[in-house]
Short mmCIF file of C-alpha atoms and ligand atoms in Angstrom, two decimals:
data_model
loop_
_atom_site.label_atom_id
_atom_site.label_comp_id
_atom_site.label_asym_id
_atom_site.label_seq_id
_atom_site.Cartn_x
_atom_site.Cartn_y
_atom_site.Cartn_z
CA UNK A 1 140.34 92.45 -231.86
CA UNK A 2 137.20 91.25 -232.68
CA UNK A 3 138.37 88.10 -234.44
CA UNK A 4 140.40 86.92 -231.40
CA UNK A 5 137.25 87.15 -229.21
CA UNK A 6 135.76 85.44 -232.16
CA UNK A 7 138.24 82.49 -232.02
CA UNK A 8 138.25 82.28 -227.95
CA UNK A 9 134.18 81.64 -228.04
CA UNK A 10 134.93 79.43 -231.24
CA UNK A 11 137.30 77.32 -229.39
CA UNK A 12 135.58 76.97 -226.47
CA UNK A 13 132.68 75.64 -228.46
CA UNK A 14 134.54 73.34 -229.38
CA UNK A 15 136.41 71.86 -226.92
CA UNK A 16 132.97 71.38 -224.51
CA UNK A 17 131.86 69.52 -227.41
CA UNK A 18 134.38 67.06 -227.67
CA UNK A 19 133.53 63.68 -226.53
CA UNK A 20 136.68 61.87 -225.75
CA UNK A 21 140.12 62.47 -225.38
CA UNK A 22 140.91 61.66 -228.74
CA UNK A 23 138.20 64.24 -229.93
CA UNK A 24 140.25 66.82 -227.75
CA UNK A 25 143.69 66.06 -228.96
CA UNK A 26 142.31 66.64 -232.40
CA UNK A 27 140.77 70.21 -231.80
CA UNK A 28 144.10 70.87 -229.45
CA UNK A 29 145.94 70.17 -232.74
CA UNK A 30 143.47 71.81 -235.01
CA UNK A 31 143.57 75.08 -233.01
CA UNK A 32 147.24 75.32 -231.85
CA UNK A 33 149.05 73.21 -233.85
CA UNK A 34 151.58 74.19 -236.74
CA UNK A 35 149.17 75.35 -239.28
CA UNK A 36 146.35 76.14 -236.75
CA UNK A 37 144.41 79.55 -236.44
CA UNK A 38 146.47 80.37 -233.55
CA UNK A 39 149.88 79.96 -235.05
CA UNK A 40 149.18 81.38 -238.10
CA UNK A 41 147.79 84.37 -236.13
CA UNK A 42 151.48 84.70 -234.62
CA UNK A 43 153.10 83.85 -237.70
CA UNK A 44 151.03 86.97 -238.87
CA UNK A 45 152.71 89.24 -236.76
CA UNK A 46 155.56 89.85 -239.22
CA UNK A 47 154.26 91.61 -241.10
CA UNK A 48 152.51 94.56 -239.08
CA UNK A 49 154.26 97.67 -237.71
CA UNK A 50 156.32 97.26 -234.87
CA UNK A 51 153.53 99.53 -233.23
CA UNK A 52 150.81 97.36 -233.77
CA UNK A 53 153.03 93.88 -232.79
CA UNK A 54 153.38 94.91 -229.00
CA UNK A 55 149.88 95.30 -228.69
CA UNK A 56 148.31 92.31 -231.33
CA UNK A 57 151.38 89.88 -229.74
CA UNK A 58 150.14 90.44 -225.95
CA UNK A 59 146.75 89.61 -226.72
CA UNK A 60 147.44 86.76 -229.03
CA UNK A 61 149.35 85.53 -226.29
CA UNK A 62 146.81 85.79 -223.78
CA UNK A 63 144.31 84.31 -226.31
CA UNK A 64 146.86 81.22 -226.55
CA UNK A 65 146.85 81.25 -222.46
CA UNK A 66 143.25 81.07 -222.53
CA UNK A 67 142.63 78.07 -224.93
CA UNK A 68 145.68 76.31 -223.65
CA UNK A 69 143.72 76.48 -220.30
CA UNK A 70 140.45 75.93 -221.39
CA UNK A 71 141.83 72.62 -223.23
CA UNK A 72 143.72 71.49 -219.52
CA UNK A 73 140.75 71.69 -218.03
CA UNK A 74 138.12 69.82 -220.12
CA UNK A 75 140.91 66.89 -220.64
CA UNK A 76 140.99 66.94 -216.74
CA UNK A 77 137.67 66.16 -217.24
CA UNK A 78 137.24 63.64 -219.44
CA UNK A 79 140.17 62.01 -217.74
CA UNK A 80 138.02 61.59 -214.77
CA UNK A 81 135.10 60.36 -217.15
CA UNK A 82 137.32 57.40 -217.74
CA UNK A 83 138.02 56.92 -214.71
CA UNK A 84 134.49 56.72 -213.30
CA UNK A 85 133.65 54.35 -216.44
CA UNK A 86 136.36 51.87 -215.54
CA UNK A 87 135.17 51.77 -212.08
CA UNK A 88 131.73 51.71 -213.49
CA UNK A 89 132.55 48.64 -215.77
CA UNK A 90 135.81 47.09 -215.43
CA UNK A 91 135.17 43.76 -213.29
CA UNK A 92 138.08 42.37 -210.98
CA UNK A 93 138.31 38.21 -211.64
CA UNK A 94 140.13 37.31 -208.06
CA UNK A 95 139.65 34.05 -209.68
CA UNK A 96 142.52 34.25 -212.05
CA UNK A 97 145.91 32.57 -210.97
CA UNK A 98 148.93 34.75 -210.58
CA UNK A 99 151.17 35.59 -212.96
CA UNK A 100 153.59 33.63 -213.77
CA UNK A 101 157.19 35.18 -213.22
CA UNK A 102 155.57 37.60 -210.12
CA UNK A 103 156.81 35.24 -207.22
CA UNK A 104 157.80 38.07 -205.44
CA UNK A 105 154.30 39.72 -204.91
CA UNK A 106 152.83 36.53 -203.94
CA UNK A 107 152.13 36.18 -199.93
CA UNK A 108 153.99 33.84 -197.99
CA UNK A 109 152.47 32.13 -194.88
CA UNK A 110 154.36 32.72 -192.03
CA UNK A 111 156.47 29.56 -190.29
CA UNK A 112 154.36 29.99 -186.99
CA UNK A 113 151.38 30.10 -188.77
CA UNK A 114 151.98 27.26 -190.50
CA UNK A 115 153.68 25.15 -187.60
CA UNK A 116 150.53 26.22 -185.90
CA UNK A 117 148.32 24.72 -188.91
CA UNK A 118 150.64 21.75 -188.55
CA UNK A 119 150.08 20.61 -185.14
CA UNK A 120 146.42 21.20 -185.54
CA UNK A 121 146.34 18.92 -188.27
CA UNK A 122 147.52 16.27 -186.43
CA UNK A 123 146.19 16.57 -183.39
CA UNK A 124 142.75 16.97 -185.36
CA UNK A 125 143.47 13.25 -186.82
CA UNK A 126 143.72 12.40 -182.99
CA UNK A 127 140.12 13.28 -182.12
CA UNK A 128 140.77 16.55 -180.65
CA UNK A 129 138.93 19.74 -180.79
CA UNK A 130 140.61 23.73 -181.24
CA UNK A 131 139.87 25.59 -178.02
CA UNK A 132 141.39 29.29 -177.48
CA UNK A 133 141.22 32.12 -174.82
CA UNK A 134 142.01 35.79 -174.80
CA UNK A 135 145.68 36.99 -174.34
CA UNK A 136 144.65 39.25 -171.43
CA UNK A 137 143.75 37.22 -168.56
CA UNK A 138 142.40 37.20 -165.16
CA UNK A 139 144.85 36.05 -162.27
CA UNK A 140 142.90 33.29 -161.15
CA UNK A 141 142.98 31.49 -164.65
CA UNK A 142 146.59 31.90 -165.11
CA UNK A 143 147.93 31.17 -161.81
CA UNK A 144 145.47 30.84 -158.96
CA UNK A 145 143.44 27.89 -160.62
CA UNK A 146 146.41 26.13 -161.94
CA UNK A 147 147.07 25.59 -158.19
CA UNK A 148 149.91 28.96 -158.32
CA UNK A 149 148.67 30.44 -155.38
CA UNK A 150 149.81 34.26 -154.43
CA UNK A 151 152.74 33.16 -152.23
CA UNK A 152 153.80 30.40 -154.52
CA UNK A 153 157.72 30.14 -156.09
CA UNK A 154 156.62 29.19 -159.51
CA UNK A 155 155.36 32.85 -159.63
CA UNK A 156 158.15 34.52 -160.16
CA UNK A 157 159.35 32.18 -163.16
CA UNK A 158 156.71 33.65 -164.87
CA UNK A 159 158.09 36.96 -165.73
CA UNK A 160 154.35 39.01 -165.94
CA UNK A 161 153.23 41.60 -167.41
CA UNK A 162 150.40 43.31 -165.25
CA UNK A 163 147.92 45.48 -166.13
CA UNK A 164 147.19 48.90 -164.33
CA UNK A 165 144.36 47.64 -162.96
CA UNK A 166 141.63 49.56 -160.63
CA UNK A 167 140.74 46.78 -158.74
CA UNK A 168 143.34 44.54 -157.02
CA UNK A 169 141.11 41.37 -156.65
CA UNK A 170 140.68 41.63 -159.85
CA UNK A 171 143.94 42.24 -161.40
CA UNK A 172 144.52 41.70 -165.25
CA UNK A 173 147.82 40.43 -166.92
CA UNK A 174 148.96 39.14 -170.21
CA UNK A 175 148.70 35.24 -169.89
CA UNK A 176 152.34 33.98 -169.41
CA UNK A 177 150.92 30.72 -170.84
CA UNK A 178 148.43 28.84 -172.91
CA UNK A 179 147.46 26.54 -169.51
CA UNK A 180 144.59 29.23 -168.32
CA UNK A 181 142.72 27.94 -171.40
CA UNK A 182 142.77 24.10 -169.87
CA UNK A 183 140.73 26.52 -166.94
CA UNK A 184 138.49 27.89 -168.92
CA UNK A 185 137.25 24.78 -171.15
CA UNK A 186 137.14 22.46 -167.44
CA UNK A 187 134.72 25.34 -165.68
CA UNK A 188 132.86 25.97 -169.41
CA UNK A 189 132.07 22.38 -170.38
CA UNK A 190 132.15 18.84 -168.59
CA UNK A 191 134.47 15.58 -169.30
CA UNK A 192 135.51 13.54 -171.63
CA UNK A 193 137.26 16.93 -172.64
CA UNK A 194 140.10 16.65 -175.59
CA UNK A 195 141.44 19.86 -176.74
CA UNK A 196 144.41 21.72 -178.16
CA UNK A 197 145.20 25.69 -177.77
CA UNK A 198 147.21 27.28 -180.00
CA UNK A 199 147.76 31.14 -179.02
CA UNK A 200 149.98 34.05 -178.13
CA UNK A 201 151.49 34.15 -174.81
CA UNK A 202 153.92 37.16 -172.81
CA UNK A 203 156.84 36.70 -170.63
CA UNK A 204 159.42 40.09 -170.02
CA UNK A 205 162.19 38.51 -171.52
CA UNK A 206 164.06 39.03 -174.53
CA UNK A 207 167.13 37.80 -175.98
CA UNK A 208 168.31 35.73 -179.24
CA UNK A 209 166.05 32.36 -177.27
CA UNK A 210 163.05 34.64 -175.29
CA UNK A 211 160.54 36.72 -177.28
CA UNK A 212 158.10 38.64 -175.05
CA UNK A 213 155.62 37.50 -177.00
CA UNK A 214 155.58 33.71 -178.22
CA UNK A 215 153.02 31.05 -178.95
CA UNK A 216 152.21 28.05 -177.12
CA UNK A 217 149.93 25.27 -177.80
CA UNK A 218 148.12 23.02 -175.02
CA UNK A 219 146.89 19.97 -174.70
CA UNK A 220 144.28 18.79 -172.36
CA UNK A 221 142.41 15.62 -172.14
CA UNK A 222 140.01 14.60 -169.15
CA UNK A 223 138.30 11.19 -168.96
CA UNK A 224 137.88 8.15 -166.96
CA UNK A 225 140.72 5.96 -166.41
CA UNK A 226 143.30 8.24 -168.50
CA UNK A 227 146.78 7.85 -167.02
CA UNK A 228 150.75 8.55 -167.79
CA UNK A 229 150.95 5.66 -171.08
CA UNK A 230 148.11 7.51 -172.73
CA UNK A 231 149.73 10.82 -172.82
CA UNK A 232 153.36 9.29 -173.54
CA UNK A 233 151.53 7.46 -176.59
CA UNK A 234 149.87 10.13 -177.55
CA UNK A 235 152.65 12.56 -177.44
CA UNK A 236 154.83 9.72 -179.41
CA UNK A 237 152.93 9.64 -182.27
CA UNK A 238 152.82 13.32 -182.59
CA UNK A 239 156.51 13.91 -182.59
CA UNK A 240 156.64 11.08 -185.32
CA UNK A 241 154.22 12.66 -187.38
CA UNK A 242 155.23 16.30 -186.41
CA UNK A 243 159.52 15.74 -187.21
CA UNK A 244 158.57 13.10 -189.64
CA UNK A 245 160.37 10.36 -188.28
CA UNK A 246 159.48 7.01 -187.87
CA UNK A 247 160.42 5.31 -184.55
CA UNK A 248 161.70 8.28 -183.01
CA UNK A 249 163.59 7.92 -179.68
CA UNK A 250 162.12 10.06 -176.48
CA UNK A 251 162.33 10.48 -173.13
CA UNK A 252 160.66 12.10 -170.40
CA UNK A 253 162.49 13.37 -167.76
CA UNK A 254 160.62 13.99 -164.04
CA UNK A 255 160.32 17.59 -163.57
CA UNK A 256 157.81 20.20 -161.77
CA UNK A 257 154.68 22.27 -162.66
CA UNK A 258 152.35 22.94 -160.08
CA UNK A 259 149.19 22.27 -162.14
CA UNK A 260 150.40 18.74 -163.17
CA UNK A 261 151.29 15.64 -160.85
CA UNK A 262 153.37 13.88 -161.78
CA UNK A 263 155.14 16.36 -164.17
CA UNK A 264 157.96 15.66 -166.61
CA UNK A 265 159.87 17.38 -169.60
CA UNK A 266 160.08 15.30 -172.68
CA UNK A 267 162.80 15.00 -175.22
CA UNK A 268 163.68 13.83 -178.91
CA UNK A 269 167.27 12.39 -179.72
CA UNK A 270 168.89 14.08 -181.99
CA UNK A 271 172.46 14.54 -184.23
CA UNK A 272 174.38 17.54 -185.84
CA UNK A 273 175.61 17.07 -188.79
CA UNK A 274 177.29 19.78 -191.16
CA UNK A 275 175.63 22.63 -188.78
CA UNK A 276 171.82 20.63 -189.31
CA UNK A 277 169.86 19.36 -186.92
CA UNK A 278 168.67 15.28 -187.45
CA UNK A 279 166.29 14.12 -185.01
CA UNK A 280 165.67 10.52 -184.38
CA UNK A 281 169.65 9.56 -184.48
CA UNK A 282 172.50 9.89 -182.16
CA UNK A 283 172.38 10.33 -178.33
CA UNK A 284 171.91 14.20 -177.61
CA UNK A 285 168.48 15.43 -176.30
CA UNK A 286 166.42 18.27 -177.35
CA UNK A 287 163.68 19.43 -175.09
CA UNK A 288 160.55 19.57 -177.00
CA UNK A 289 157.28 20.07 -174.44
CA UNK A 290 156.19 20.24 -170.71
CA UNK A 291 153.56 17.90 -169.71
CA UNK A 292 152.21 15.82 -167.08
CA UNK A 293 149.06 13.88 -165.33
CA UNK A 294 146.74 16.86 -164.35
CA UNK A 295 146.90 18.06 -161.04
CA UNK A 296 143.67 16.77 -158.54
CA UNK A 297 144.08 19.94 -157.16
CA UNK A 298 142.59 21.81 -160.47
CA UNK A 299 140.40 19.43 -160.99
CA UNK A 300 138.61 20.40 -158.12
CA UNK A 301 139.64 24.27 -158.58
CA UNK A 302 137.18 23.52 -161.68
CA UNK A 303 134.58 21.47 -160.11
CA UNK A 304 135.84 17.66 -161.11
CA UNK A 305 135.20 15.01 -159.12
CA UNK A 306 139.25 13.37 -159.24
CA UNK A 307 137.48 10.59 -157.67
CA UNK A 308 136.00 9.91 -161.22
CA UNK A 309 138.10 11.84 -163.48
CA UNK A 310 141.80 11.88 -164.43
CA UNK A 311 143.55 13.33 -167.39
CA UNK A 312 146.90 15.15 -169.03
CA UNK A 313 147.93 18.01 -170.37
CA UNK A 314 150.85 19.23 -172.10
CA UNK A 315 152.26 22.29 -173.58
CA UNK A 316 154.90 22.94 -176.12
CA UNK A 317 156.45 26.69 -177.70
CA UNK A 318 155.39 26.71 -181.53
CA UNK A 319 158.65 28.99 -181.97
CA UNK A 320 160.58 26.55 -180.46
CA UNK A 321 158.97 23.43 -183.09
CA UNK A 322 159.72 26.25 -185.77
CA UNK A 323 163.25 26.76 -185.14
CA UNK A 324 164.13 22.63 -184.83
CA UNK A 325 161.78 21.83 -187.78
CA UNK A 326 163.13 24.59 -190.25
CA UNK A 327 166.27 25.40 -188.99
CA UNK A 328 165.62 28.78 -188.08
CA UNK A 329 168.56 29.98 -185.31
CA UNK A 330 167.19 33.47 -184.02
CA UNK A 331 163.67 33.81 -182.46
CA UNK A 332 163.31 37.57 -183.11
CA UNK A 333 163.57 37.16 -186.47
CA UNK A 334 160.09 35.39 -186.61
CA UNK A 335 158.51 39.08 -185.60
CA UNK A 336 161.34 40.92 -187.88
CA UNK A 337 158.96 41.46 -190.73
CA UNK A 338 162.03 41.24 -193.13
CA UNK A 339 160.85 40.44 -196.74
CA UNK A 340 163.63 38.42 -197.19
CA UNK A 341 163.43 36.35 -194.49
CA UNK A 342 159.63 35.43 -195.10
CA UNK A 343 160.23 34.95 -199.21
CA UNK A 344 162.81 32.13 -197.51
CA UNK A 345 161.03 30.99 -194.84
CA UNK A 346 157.53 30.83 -195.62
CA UNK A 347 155.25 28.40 -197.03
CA UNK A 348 153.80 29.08 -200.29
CA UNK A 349 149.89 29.50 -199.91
CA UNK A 350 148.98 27.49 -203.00
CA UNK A 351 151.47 24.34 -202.93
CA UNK A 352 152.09 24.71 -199.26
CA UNK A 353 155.60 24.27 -199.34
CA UNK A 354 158.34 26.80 -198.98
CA UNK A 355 160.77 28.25 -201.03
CA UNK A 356 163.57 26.09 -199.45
CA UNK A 357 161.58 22.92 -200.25
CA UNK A 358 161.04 22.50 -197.17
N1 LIG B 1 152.38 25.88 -169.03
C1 LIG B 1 153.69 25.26 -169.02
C2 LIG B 1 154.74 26.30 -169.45
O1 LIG B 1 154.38 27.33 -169.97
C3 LIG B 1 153.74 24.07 -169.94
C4 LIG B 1 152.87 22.94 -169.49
C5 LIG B 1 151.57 22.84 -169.94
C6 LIG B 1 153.35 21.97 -168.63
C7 LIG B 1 150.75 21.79 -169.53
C8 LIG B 1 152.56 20.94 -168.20
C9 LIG B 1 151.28 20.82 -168.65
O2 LIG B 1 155.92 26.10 -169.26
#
């Protein structure tokens, strides 16, 4: 009995001793493998009495337990050892380009994002600067300001969502609209003002055309003697450059927002042809963006002297430029987080362009 205590204390010896894991395997093998001193301590077993056998086997066996045991653990441990060293040592290059072959583990930029990116790109070229605003506004910014008093109709176009507020006078909402940012940079900063707004806006509404939540961008500019030609030549060249067409028929159409005065709705021509869309041919319309001369009213609502001061503004859905620029039919599927979808749709981030060529 004496030699398997012996052996136990020997092992263990041993196996804190070993250094690696390759150290370990060789003592596991050493100790318990075919010809080691604990199978040729059950091989021995043969040849005693059948007496002796019940009682030598059980503790051989738990002597096997044991080491077996003793050998998990300290692997455990050195296991972790390498662990800690790799995290120790190893160095991550993020500089290295991807794979090739891995496509599918590469990020796409999303078509809003990049429509977004877009418009900012050209409106940059333009002379204008990047404003934004929160998504949960105050009344008087999205409505009141913009000349939509309490009582007024165009309220209840705007399907809002309200926030439980405590106090009424100062009731909260999510902004049905990029416009309460035209507010904010008019009462924030003086004229000559040139800005877009690219953001997320909320309406209650949802169907394959209405997302409760969608983006807008805006377009404000305030000077002296701005009027109507400057924003329809403005607005011109952007479509051009936007739908990459040269020459590109529009039209505005009269139409009503109470924050602009005159107001009109302007569209590009267009043609379907085998189920695509081609703008700048044939003689159907497509509504692109709302716009008009802004309203004295808000002028004043932001402490401009309309005497001196005139300007635009304009706002268009970025969903909506999406859909017509990459042929994209259903507006939920923007927010559908399908894999798919976005390995189609989106914009590589290193060549920025998409899959589809696009
Ligand atoms: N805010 C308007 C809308 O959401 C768009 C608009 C912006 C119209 C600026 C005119 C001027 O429909």
């Amino acid at each position: 009995m004496s030699n398997i205590k012996d052996i136990e204390d020997n092992v263990s010896v041993e196996i804190s001793q070993a250094k690696s894991l390759e150290d370990l395997q060789k003592i596991k093998i050493k100790e318990l493998g075919k010809k080691g001193r604990i199978s040729s301590l059950m091989k021995s077993l043969s040849k005693v009495s059948n007496e002796e056998k019940k009682a030598l086997g059980k503790s051989y066996n738990e002597l096997r337990i044991n080491v077996l045991k003793a050998f998990e653990l300290k692997e455990q441990e050195l296991k972790e050892l390498v662990i800690l060293d790799r995290i120790k040592n190893d160095k991550l290059d993020v500089t290295l380009s991807v794979r090739p072959g891995s496509n599918n583990d590469e990020g796409k930029i999303h078509p809003i994002s990049r429509t977004i990116d877009t418009v900012i790109d050209i409106f940059s070229n333009f002379n204008f600067t990047v404003e934004t605003g929160p998504d949960i506004e105050n009344d008087f910014n999205n409505f009141t300001a913009l000349n939509i008093p309490e009582d007024h109709p165009a309220r209840q176009d705007h399907d809002t969502f309200y926030l439980k507020n405590k106090n009424e006078e100062d009731r909260k909402l999510l902004r049905t609209h990029t416009s309460p940012v035209q507010i904010r940079t008019m009462i924030d900063t003086s004229p000559p003002i040139r800005i877009i707004a690219p953001g997320r806006t909320f309406r209650c509404d949802d169907d394959a055309t209405h997302s409760p939540m969608f983006h807008q961008i805006e377009g404000l500019v305030i000077d002296k003697n701005i009027n109507m030609g400057h924003l329809k030549g403005l607005i011109r060249s952007f479509c051009e450059e936007f739908f990459e067409v040269s020459d590109l028929p529009i039209r505005f159409r009269p139409s009503y927002f109470p924050f602009t005065e005159p107001s009109a709705e302007m569209d590009i021509a267009y043609i379907k042809k085998d189920n695509v869309l081609k703008f700048g041919e044939g003689d159907d319309w497509l509504e692109i963006l709302g716009c008009g001369m802004v309203n004295p009213v808000v002028l004043e609502n932001c402490k401009i002297d309309p005497s001196k001061y005139q300007g635009f503004a304009f706002g268009m859905g970025i969903e909506r430029l999406s859909m017509l620029k990459y042929g994209i039919t259903d507006i939920r599927s923007f927010y559908e987080s399908d894999f798919r979808w976005i390995n189609h749709y989106g914009f590589s981030p290193m060549n920025l362009t998409s899959s589809t060529g696009l």
